Each structure stands twice: as structure tokens, then as C-alpha cells.
PDB file of C-alpha atoms in Angstrom:
ATOM      1  CA  UNK A 115       2.480 -36.009   5.777  1.00 49.00           C
ATOM      2  CA  UNK A 116       6.158 -36.041   6.691  1.00 52.00           C
ATOM      3  CA  UNK A 117       7.746 -37.303   9.868  1.00 49.00           C
ATOM      4  CA  UNK A 118      10.846 -36.209  11.756  1.00 55.00           C
ATOM      5  CA  UNK A 119      11.215 -37.536  15.292  1.00 49.00           C
ATOM      6  CA  UNK A 120      13.813 -34.875  16.093  1.00 53.00           C
ATOM      7  CA  UNK A 121      11.373 -32.084  15.164  1.00 53.00           C
ATOM      8  CA  UNK A 122       8.384 -33.160  17.205  1.00 56.00           C
ATOM      9  CA  UNK A 123       6.951 -35.899  15.022  1.00 58.00           C
ATOM     10  CA  UNK A 124       4.544 -35.478  12.119  1.00 61.00           C
ATOM     11  CA  UNK A 125       4.231 -32.341  10.000  1.00 62.00           C
ATOM     12  CA  UNK A 126       2.229 -31.473   6.892  1.00 67.00           C
ATOM     13  CA  UNK A 127       4.235 -31.465   3.666  1.00 74.00           C
ATOM     14  CA  UNK A 128       4.221 -28.363   1.462  1.00 82.00           C
ATOM     15  CA  UNK A 129       2.425 -28.375  -1.895  1.00 87.00           C
ATOM     16  CA  UNK A 130       3.338 -26.398  -5.020  1.00 88.00           C
ATOM     17  CA  UNK A 131       0.053 -24.494  -4.745  1.00 89.00           C
ATOM     18  CA  UNK A 132       0.909 -23.353  -1.217  1.00 91.00           C
ATOM     19  CA  UNK A 133       4.214 -21.946  -2.435  1.00 93.00           C
ATOM     20  CA  UNK A 134       2.546 -19.491  -4.810  1.00 91.00           C
ATOM     21  CA  UNK A 135       3.562 -15.982  -3.764  1.00 90.00           C
ATOM     22  CA  UNK A 136       1.033 -13.192  -3.365  1.00 88.00           C
ATOM     23  CA  UNK A 137       3.075 -10.488  -5.126  1.00 92.00           C
ATOM     24  CA  UNK A 138       2.580  -9.740  -8.823  1.00 94.00           C
ATOM     25  CA  UNK A 139       5.600 -10.922 -10.830  1.00 96.00           C
ATOM     26  CA  UNK A 140       7.313  -8.000 -12.591  1.00 95.00           C
ATOM     27  CA  UNK A 141       9.938  -9.870 -14.619  1.00 96.00           C
ATOM     28  CA  UNK A 142       9.927  -9.363 -18.374  1.00 94.00           C
ATOM     29  CA  UNK A 143       8.274 -11.927 -20.631  1.00 94.00           C
ATOM     30  CA  UNK A 144      10.737 -14.727 -21.358  1.00 94.00           C
ATOM     31  CA  UNK A 145      13.043 -13.896 -18.426  1.00 96.00           C
ATOM     32  CA  UNK A 146      15.268 -16.763 -17.315  1.00 96.00           C
ATOM     33  CA  UNK A 147      14.275 -16.078 -13.726  1.00 97.00           C
ATOM     34  CA  UNK A 148      10.935 -17.815 -14.315  1.00 98.00           C
ATOM     35  CA  UNK A 149      12.766 -21.115 -14.807  1.00 98.00           C
ATOM     36  CA  UNK A 150      14.849 -20.550 -11.680  1.00 98.00           C
ATOM     37  CA  UNK A 151      11.742 -19.759  -9.620  1.00 98.00           C
ATOM     38  CA  UNK A 152       9.957 -22.877 -10.889  1.00 97.00           C
ATOM     39  CA  UNK A 153      12.999 -25.022 -10.077  1.00 98.00           C
ATOM     40  CA  UNK A 154      13.272 -23.483  -6.608  1.00 98.00           C
ATOM     41  CA  UNK A 155       9.658 -24.377  -5.815  1.00 97.00           C
ATOM     42  CA  UNK A 156      10.203 -27.957  -6.954  1.00 97.00           C
ATOM     43  CA  UNK A 157      13.415 -28.162  -4.926  1.00 98.00           C
ATOM     44  CA  UNK A 158      11.584 -26.990  -1.791  1.00 96.00           C
ATOM     45  CA  UNK A 159       9.026 -29.767  -2.294  1.00 96.00           C
ATOM     46  CA  UNK A 160      11.792 -32.359  -2.734  1.00 96.00           C
ATOM     47  CA  UNK A 161      13.591 -31.159   0.394  1.00 96.00           C
ATOM     48  CA  UNK A 162      10.528 -32.325   2.345  1.00 92.00           C
ATOM     49  CA  UNK A 163      11.033 -30.176   5.438  1.00 92.00           C
ATOM     50  CA  UNK A 164       8.588 -27.963   7.364  1.00 91.00           C
ATOM     51  CA  UNK A 165       8.317 -24.603   5.626  1.00 89.00           C
ATOM     52  CA  UNK A 166       9.362 -22.685   8.768  1.00 92.00           C
ATOM     53  CA  UNK A 167      12.791 -24.346   8.521  1.00 95.00           C
ATOM     54  CA  UNK A 168      13.575 -22.600   5.214  1.00 97.00           C
ATOM     55  CA  UNK A 169      14.725 -18.981   4.874  1.00 98.00           C
ATOM     56  CA  UNK A 170      15.253 -17.162   1.568  1.00 98.00           C
ATOM     57  CA  UNK A 171      17.608 -14.163   1.582  1.00 98.00           C
ATOM     58  CA  UNK A 172      18.228 -11.812  -1.339  1.00 97.00           C
ATOM     59  CA  UNK A 173      19.914  -8.533  -2.191  1.00 95.00           C
ATOM     60  CA  UNK A 174      18.955  -6.138  -4.992  1.00 95.00           C
ATOM     61  CA  UNK A 175      18.259  -6.915  -8.640  1.00 94.00           C
ATOM     62  CA  UNK A 176      15.829  -8.868 -10.797  1.00 94.00           C
ATOM     63  CA  UNK A 177      17.135 -12.091  -9.244  1.00 95.00           C
ATOM     64  CA  UNK A 178      16.528 -10.798  -5.753  1.00 94.00           C
ATOM     65  CA  UNK A 179      12.803 -10.435  -6.394  1.00 95.00           C
ATOM     66  CA  UNK A 180      12.480 -14.230  -6.450  1.00 96.00           C
ATOM     67  CA  UNK A 181      11.759 -14.631  -2.700  1.00 94.00           C
ATOM     68  CA  UNK A 182       8.766 -12.293  -3.091  1.00 96.00           C
ATOM     69  CA  UNK A 183       7.199 -14.762  -5.507  1.00 97.00           C
ATOM     70  CA  UNK A 184       7.339 -17.836  -3.273  1.00 96.00           C
ATOM     71  CA  UNK A 185       5.440 -18.088   0.005  1.00 95.00           C
ATOM     72  CA  UNK A 186       8.275 -18.808   2.444  1.00 96.00           C
ATOM     73  CA  UNK A 187      10.072 -16.835   5.140  1.00 96.00           C
ATOM     74  CA  UNK A 188      12.332 -14.312   3.445  1.00 96.00           C
ATOM     75  CA  UNK A 189      14.644 -11.356   4.105  1.00 97.00           C
ATOM     76  CA  UNK A 190      15.198  -8.795   1.325  1.00 96.00           C
ATOM     77  CA  UNK A 191      18.439  -6.993   2.160  1.00 96.00           C
ATOM     78  CA  UNK A 192      20.569  -4.156   0.769  1.00 95.00           C
ATOM     79  CA  UNK A 193      22.543  -4.296  -2.467  1.00 94.00           C
ATOM     80  CA  UNK A 194      25.296  -6.900  -2.165  1.00 94.00           C
ATOM     81  CA  UNK A 195      24.558  -7.741   1.470  1.00 97.00           C
ATOM     82  CA  UNK A 196      22.547 -10.953   1.141  1.00 98.00           C
ATOM     83  CA  UNK A 197      25.384 -13.264   2.192  1.00 98.00           C
ATOM     84  CA  UNK A 198      26.309 -11.507   5.487  1.00 98.00           C
ATOM     85  CA  UNK A 199      22.628 -11.333   6.479  1.00 98.00           C
ATOM     86  CA  UNK A 200      22.214 -15.009   5.577  1.00 99.00           C
ATOM     87  CA  UNK A 201      25.334 -15.813   7.599  1.00 98.00           C
ATOM     88  CA  UNK A 202      23.820 -14.061  10.615  1.00 98.00           C
ATOM     89  CA  UNK A 203      20.586 -16.018  10.239  1.00 98.00           C
ATOM     90  CA  UNK A 204      22.516 -19.283  10.105  1.00 98.00           C
ATOM     91  CA  UNK A 205      24.599 -18.437  13.177  1.00 97.00           C
ATOM     92  CA  UNK A 206      21.505 -17.532  15.192  1.00 97.00           C
ATOM     93  CA  UNK A 207      19.596 -20.629  14.053  1.00 97.00           C
ATOM     94  CA  UNK A 208      21.915 -23.344  12.670  1.00 97.00           C
ATOM     95  CA  UNK A 209      18.925 -25.606  11.946  1.00 95.00           C
ATOM     96  CA  UNK A 210      17.582 -23.220   9.299  1.00 97.00           C
ATOM     97  CA  UNK A 211      18.122 -24.110   5.657  1.00 98.00           C
ATOM     98  CA  UNK A 212      19.263 -20.716   4.392  1.00 99.00           C
ATOM     99  CA  UNK A 213      19.104 -20.054   0.654  1.00 99.00           C
ATOM    100  CA  UNK A 214      20.578 -16.935  -0.960  1.00 99.00           C
ATOM    101  CA  UNK A 215      19.162 -15.661  -4.262  1.00 98.00           C
ATOM    102  CA  UNK A 216      21.617 -13.215  -5.783  1.00 97.00           C
ATOM    103  CA  UNK A 217      22.626 -11.997  -9.224  1.00 96.00           C
ATOM    104  CA  UNK A 218      25.977 -11.728 -10.956  1.00 95.00           C
ATOM    105  CA  UNK A 219      25.849  -8.001 -10.236  1.00 93.00           C
ATOM    106  CA  UNK A 220      24.587  -8.145  -6.659  1.00 93.00           C
ATOM    107  CA  UNK A 221      26.694 -11.152  -5.648  1.00 95.00           C
ATOM    108  CA  UNK A 222      29.883 -10.615  -7.669  1.00 95.00           C
ATOM    109  CA  UNK A 223      29.943  -6.811  -7.684  1.00 94.00           C
ATOM    110  CA  UNK A 224      28.781  -5.142  -4.478  1.00 94.00           C
ATOM    111  CA  UNK A 225      28.808  -8.514  -2.704  1.00 94.00           C
ATOM    112  CA  UNK A 226      32.170  -9.772  -3.993  1.00 96.00           C
ATOM    113  CA  UNK A 227      34.058  -9.603  -0.693  1.00 96.00           C
ATOM    114  CA  UNK A 228      31.204 -11.240   1.219  1.00 98.00           C
ATOM    115  CA  UNK A 229      31.096 -14.071  -1.326  1.00 98.00           C
ATOM    116  CA  UNK A 230      34.789 -14.927  -1.175  1.00 97.00           C
ATOM    117  CA  UNK A 231      35.066 -14.709   2.626  1.00 98.00           C
ATOM    118  CA  UNK A 232      31.925 -16.798   3.195  1.00 98.00           C
ATOM    119  CA  UNK A 233      33.512 -19.417   0.939  1.00 98.00           C
ATOM    120  CA  UNK A 234      36.731 -19.235   2.988  1.00 98.00           C
ATOM    121  CA  UNK A 235      34.760 -19.772   6.198  1.00 98.00           C
ATOM    122  CA  UNK A 236      32.697 -22.524   4.555  1.00 98.00           C
ATOM    123  CA  UNK A 237      29.493 -21.055   6.003  1.00 98.00           C
ATOM    124  CA  UNK A 238      26.558 -23.457   5.759  1.00 99.00           C
ATOM    125  CA  UNK A 239      24.598 -21.597   3.061  1.00 99.00           C
ATOM    126  CA  UNK A 240      23.230 -22.415  -0.386  1.00 99.00           C
ATOM    127  CA  UNK A 241      23.966 -19.531  -2.777  1.00 99.00           C
ATOM    128  CA  UNK A 242      22.121 -19.462  -6.105  1.00 99.00           C
ATOM    129  CA  UNK A 243      23.674 -16.972  -8.545  1.00 98.00           C
ATOM    130  CA  UNK A 244      21.246 -15.840 -11.275  1.00 98.00           C
ATOM    131  CA  UNK A 245      23.869 -15.188 -13.960  1.00 97.00           C
ATOM    132  CA  UNK A 246      22.820 -13.296 -17.103  1.00 95.00           C
ATOM    133  CA  UNK A 247      25.824 -11.030 -17.657  1.00 92.00           C
ATOM    134  CA  UNK A 248      23.948  -7.762 -17.123  1.00 91.00           C
ATOM    135  CA  UNK A 249      22.478  -5.482 -14.468  1.00 87.00           C
ATOM    136  CA  UNK A 250      18.946  -5.977 -15.740  1.00 83.00           C
ATOM    137  CA  UNK A 251      17.064  -3.994 -13.104  1.00 85.00           C
ATOM    138  CA  UNK A 252      19.085  -0.827 -13.811  1.00 83.00           C
ATOM    139  CA  UNK A 253      18.709  -1.012 -17.607  1.00 83.00           C
ATOM    140  CA  UNK A 254      21.354  -3.414 -18.819  1.00 77.00           C
ATOM    141  CA  UNK A 255      24.797  -2.261 -17.693  1.00 87.00           C
ATOM    142  CA  UNK A 256      27.440  -4.997 -18.022  1.00 89.00           C
ATOM    143  CA  UNK A 257      27.972  -7.078 -14.881  1.00 92.00           C
ATOM    144  CA  UNK A 258      31.232  -8.426 -13.405  1.00 92.00           C
ATOM    145  CA  UNK A 259      30.443 -11.710 -15.194  1.00 92.00           C
ATOM    146  CA  UNK A 260      30.021 -10.112 -18.647  1.00 91.00           C
ATOM    147  CA  UNK A 261      32.367 -11.271 -21.381  1.00 91.00           C
ATOM    148  CA  UNK A 262      35.182  -8.916 -22.334  1.00 93.00           C
ATOM    149  CA  UNK A 263      34.074  -6.818 -25.287  1.00 92.00           C
ATOM    150  CA  UNK A 264      30.384  -7.113 -24.428  1.00 90.00           C
ATOM    151  CA  UNK A 265      28.509  -4.078 -25.728  1.00 91.00           C
ATOM    152  CA  UNK A 266      25.969  -2.550 -23.329  1.00 86.00           C
ATOM    153  CA  UNK A 267      24.511   0.837 -22.403  1.00 79.00           C
ATOM    154  CA  UNK A 268      27.618   1.592 -20.347  1.00 81.00           C
ATOM    155  CA  UNK A 269      30.196  -0.177 -22.529  1.00 86.00           C
ATOM    156  CA  UNK A 270      29.856   1.087 -26.120  1.00 87.00           C
ATOM    157  CA  UNK A 271      32.172  -0.184 -28.868  1.00 87.00           C
ATOM    158  CA  UNK A 272      35.057  -0.050 -29.032  1.00 87.00           C
ATOM    159  CA  UNK A 273      36.095  -1.824 -26.851  1.00 88.00           C
ATOM    160  CA  UNK A 274      32.846  -2.794 -25.093  1.00 89.00           C
ATOM    161  CA  UNK A 275      33.281  -4.198 -21.583  1.00 90.00           C
ATOM    162  CA  UNK A 276      37.009  -3.586 -20.971  1.00 90.00           C
ATOM    163  CA  UNK A 277      37.698  -6.252 -18.326  1.00 91.00           C
ATOM    164  CA  UNK A 278      37.880 -10.031 -18.283  1.00 95.00           C
ATOM    165  CA  UNK A 279      34.829 -11.565 -16.572  1.00 94.00           C
ATOM    166  CA  UNK A 280      34.742 -12.972 -13.065  1.00 95.00           C
ATOM    167  CA  UNK A 281      34.195 -16.736 -13.205  1.00 97.00           C
ATOM    168  CA  UNK A 282      31.907 -17.633 -10.268  1.00 97.00           C
ATOM    169  CA  UNK A 283      32.874 -21.308 -10.447  1.00 98.00           C
ATOM    170  CA  UNK A 284      36.624 -20.642 -10.321  1.00 97.00           C
ATOM    171  CA  UNK A 285      36.140 -18.016  -7.614  1.00 97.00           C
ATOM    172  CA  UNK A 286      34.087 -20.351  -5.421  1.00 98.00           C
ATOM    173  CA  UNK A 287      36.596 -23.189  -5.750  1.00 98.00           C
ATOM    174  CA  UNK A 288      39.565 -20.901  -5.089  1.00 97.00           C
ATOM    175  CA  UNK A 289      37.790 -19.480  -2.048  1.00 97.00           C
ATOM    176  CA  UNK A 290      37.187 -22.884  -0.511  1.00 98.00           C
ATOM    177  CA  UNK A 291      33.504 -23.554  -1.223  1.00 98.00           C
ATOM    178  CA  UNK A 292      32.789 -27.246  -0.668  1.00 99.00           C
ATOM    179  CA  UNK A 293      29.912 -27.655  -3.153  1.00 99.00           C
ATOM    180  CA  UNK A 294      30.196 -25.932  -6.531  1.00 99.00           C
ATOM    181  CA  UNK A 295      27.958 -26.499  -9.545  1.00 98.00           C
ATOM    182  CA  UNK A 296      26.589 -24.802 -12.651  1.00 98.00           C
ATOM    183  CA  UNK A 297      23.085 -25.117 -14.026  1.00 98.00           C
ATOM    184  CA  UNK A 298      20.873 -23.623 -16.733  1.00 98.00           C
ATOM    185  CA  UNK A 299      17.469 -22.095 -16.075  1.00 97.00           C
ATOM    186  CA  UNK A 300      16.063 -23.925 -19.096  1.00 96.00           C
ATOM    187  CA  UNK A 301      16.958 -27.370 -17.730  1.00 97.00           C
ATOM    188  CA  UNK A 302      14.515 -27.891 -14.878  1.00 94.00           C
ATOM    189  CA  UNK A 303      15.386 -31.503 -14.108  1.00 95.00           C
ATOM    190  CA  UNK A 304      19.089 -30.922 -13.533  1.00 97.00           C
ATOM    191  CA  UNK A 305      18.618 -27.541 -11.862  1.00 98.00           C
ATOM    192  CA  UNK A 306      16.220 -28.949  -9.257  1.00 98.00           C
ATOM    193  CA  UNK A 307      18.733 -31.698  -8.463  1.00 98.00           C
ATOM    194  CA  UNK A 308      21.562 -29.174  -8.044  1.00 99.00           C
ATOM    195  CA  UNK A 309      19.448 -26.966  -5.794  1.00 99.00           C
ATOM    196  CA  UNK A 310      18.432 -29.846  -3.531  1.00 99.00           C
ATOM    197  CA  UNK A 311      22.026 -31.068  -3.264  1.00 99.00           C
ATOM    198  CA  UNK A 312      23.261 -27.552  -2.479  1.00 99.00           C
ATOM    199  CA  UNK A 313      20.737 -27.013   0.317  1.00 99.00           C
ATOM    200  CA  UNK A 314      21.409 -30.439   1.833  1.00 98.00           C
ATOM    201  CA  UNK A 315      25.189 -29.928   1.682  1.00 99.00           C
ATOM    202  CA  UNK A 316      26.879 -29.070   4.974  1.00 98.00           C
ATOM    203  CA  UNK A 317      29.063 -26.122   4.065  1.00 98.00           C
ATOM    204  CA  UNK A 318      29.219 -23.272   1.536  1.00 99.00           C
ATOM    205  CA  UNK A 319      27.365 -24.379  -1.589  1.00 99.00           C
ATOM    206  CA  UNK A 320      27.301 -22.361  -4.814  1.00 99.00           C
ATOM    207  CA  UNK A 321      25.147 -22.979  -7.884  1.00 99.00           C
ATOM    208  CA  UNK A 322      25.947 -20.646 -10.786  1.00 98.00           C
ATOM    209  CA  UNK A 323      22.738 -20.574 -12.854  1.00 98.00           C
ATOM    210  CA  UNK A 324      23.104 -19.426 -16.460  1.00 98.00           C
ATOM    211  CA  UNK A 325      20.015 -17.595 -17.689  1.00 96.00           C
ATOM    212  CA  UNK A 326      19.017 -15.288 -20.545  1.00 95.00           C
ATOM    213  CA  UNK A 327      17.989 -11.664 -20.117  1.00 94.00           C
ATOM    214  CA  UNK A 328      15.524 -11.207 -22.977  1.00 90.00           C
ATOM    215  CA  UNK A 329      15.460  -7.434 -22.691  1.00 92.00           C
ATOM    216  CA  UNK A 330      19.095  -6.364 -22.351  1.00 92.00           C
ATOM    217  CA  UNK A 331      21.461  -9.196 -23.286  1.00 89.00           C
ATOM    218  CA  UNK A 332      20.945  -9.953 -26.965  1.00 86.00           C
ATOM    219  CA  UNK A 333      23.952 -12.288 -27.114  1.00 88.00           C
ATOM    220  CA  UNK A 334      23.310 -14.809 -24.322  1.00 91.00           C
ATOM    221  CA  UNK A 335      19.845 -15.757 -25.579  1.00 92.00           C
ATOM    222  CA  UNK A 336      17.680 -18.867 -25.126  1.00 94.00           C
ATOM    223  CA  UNK A 337      18.936 -20.054 -28.517  1.00 95.00           C
ATOM    224  CA  UNK A 338      22.561 -19.534 -27.463  1.00 94.00           C
ATOM    225  CA  UNK A 339      22.176 -21.583 -24.279  1.00 94.00           C
ATOM    226  CA  UNK A 340      19.945 -24.286 -25.741  1.00 94.00           C
ATOM    227  CA  UNK A 341      22.607 -24.993 -28.364  1.00 94.00           C
ATOM    228  CA  UNK A 342      25.405 -25.203 -25.789  1.00 93.00           C
ATOM    229  CA  UNK A 343      24.014 -26.336 -22.420  1.00 91.00           C
ATOM    230  CA  UNK A 344      24.143 -30.046 -21.658  1.00 83.00           C
ATOM    231  CA  UNK A 345      23.202 -32.367 -18.807  1.00 72.00           C
TER     232      UNK A 345
END
């Protein structure tokens, strides 16, 4: 049991088993999103708040399926529009802990302007960017975060992806976000800590989560990240 005198007293704490979603997971075998989903469930447990006080909001993409796989209140929006919908939810109910699950395509492509202006306004949201460098749901096109020269279905050599990548960390800091961090989907311990801190932070919190796409990104693999990621 948990207790919060400001919320009417005692409430029953959530268990991992109760967070199991009822939808069949459609991610590919080995997808980095599995690690992010597992960390999110653990973070919700550590937050120790009544489940009705948490709202998950997502856009479109493999990342944005995550709220379907965890049994909490959720709002699945249009492509790139997760942050404005989440902002509306926060303004209507400031007591909600609003979490945005977005990808580097959804959040930094179609949702770019929403991201930067929400950071400028320091809206009280936790934004988790599932960053794998590709548009996985639409067959592997390079994302705004892809490295220059990256070869994909829509960026054949030469030159591969022609533009320099957007850096979510630099963008968030420049925009005025007041909590900025980077995690790795393969490091559960640190990722859970970052998620909890982001949700508890009062202001615009961004966690850029590096993850492999086993199907489409053959460069940013589990091996690549395991050799380079550190606590």
C-alpha cells in the first residue's frame, strides 16, 4: 500500500504484473524498444503513484506503440503531434504525470517545432525519445537523427544521408529544457533512474534513449552500443 494524505489517504501500489498490456507486441525480435518498455514499467513502479495519475502519450512509429503494451491511461495521437496533445493534457490536469513516447522520426521530424517550443515554454512533461536513426515502421528510411552518409532505402550511396544529424541533447538544451539526459536501452539500471528523475522533474524533461533497430539499421547494432555505452 502507498499513502498520500493530499490524495485521499491510502491507495494500492501497482505491480509489474498489473502493468502487462493486453495487445500483442509487434516489434521485431531483438528490437531496442523491448528494453525501453521494460525500463518504463520499472520506472512506473518506482514512481509509486496511483495509476490514474499517469498518462502516456505517443505519436506514430515503432516507439509510439509502447503505450499499447503497458496497462495505463494512454493517448495515441497523429504523426508528430504527441507533444501538443500531452501539453493540453497537462494544462487541463496539472497533477497528471504526463509521459511522451516518441521516436527520432516522429519527435524530431514531423514533431520538430512542437519539441523546440515546448522546451522554450518549459512545459511540465517527460519526453522519452526512442532514437535508432531510422524510420523503422515505414521500412527503414533515414531519420533526422541519422548520421551523415548513412545508407538506407531512401539514401543510397553516394552520398547516403546528405544532411548532418539533429542532436536531440543539444537541441533540448538550446531550447531551454530543464532536465536533459541520454540513456541506452540495454542499460536497464541507469535508464530506469533517468526515467524516474525525468517524470519527477518540474519542467520540460528529455531523455534521449539510444537503441538498436535490428531490422533496418545494420550500423548502430547491439554490439556497437555495448562497446561504447557507459554508466
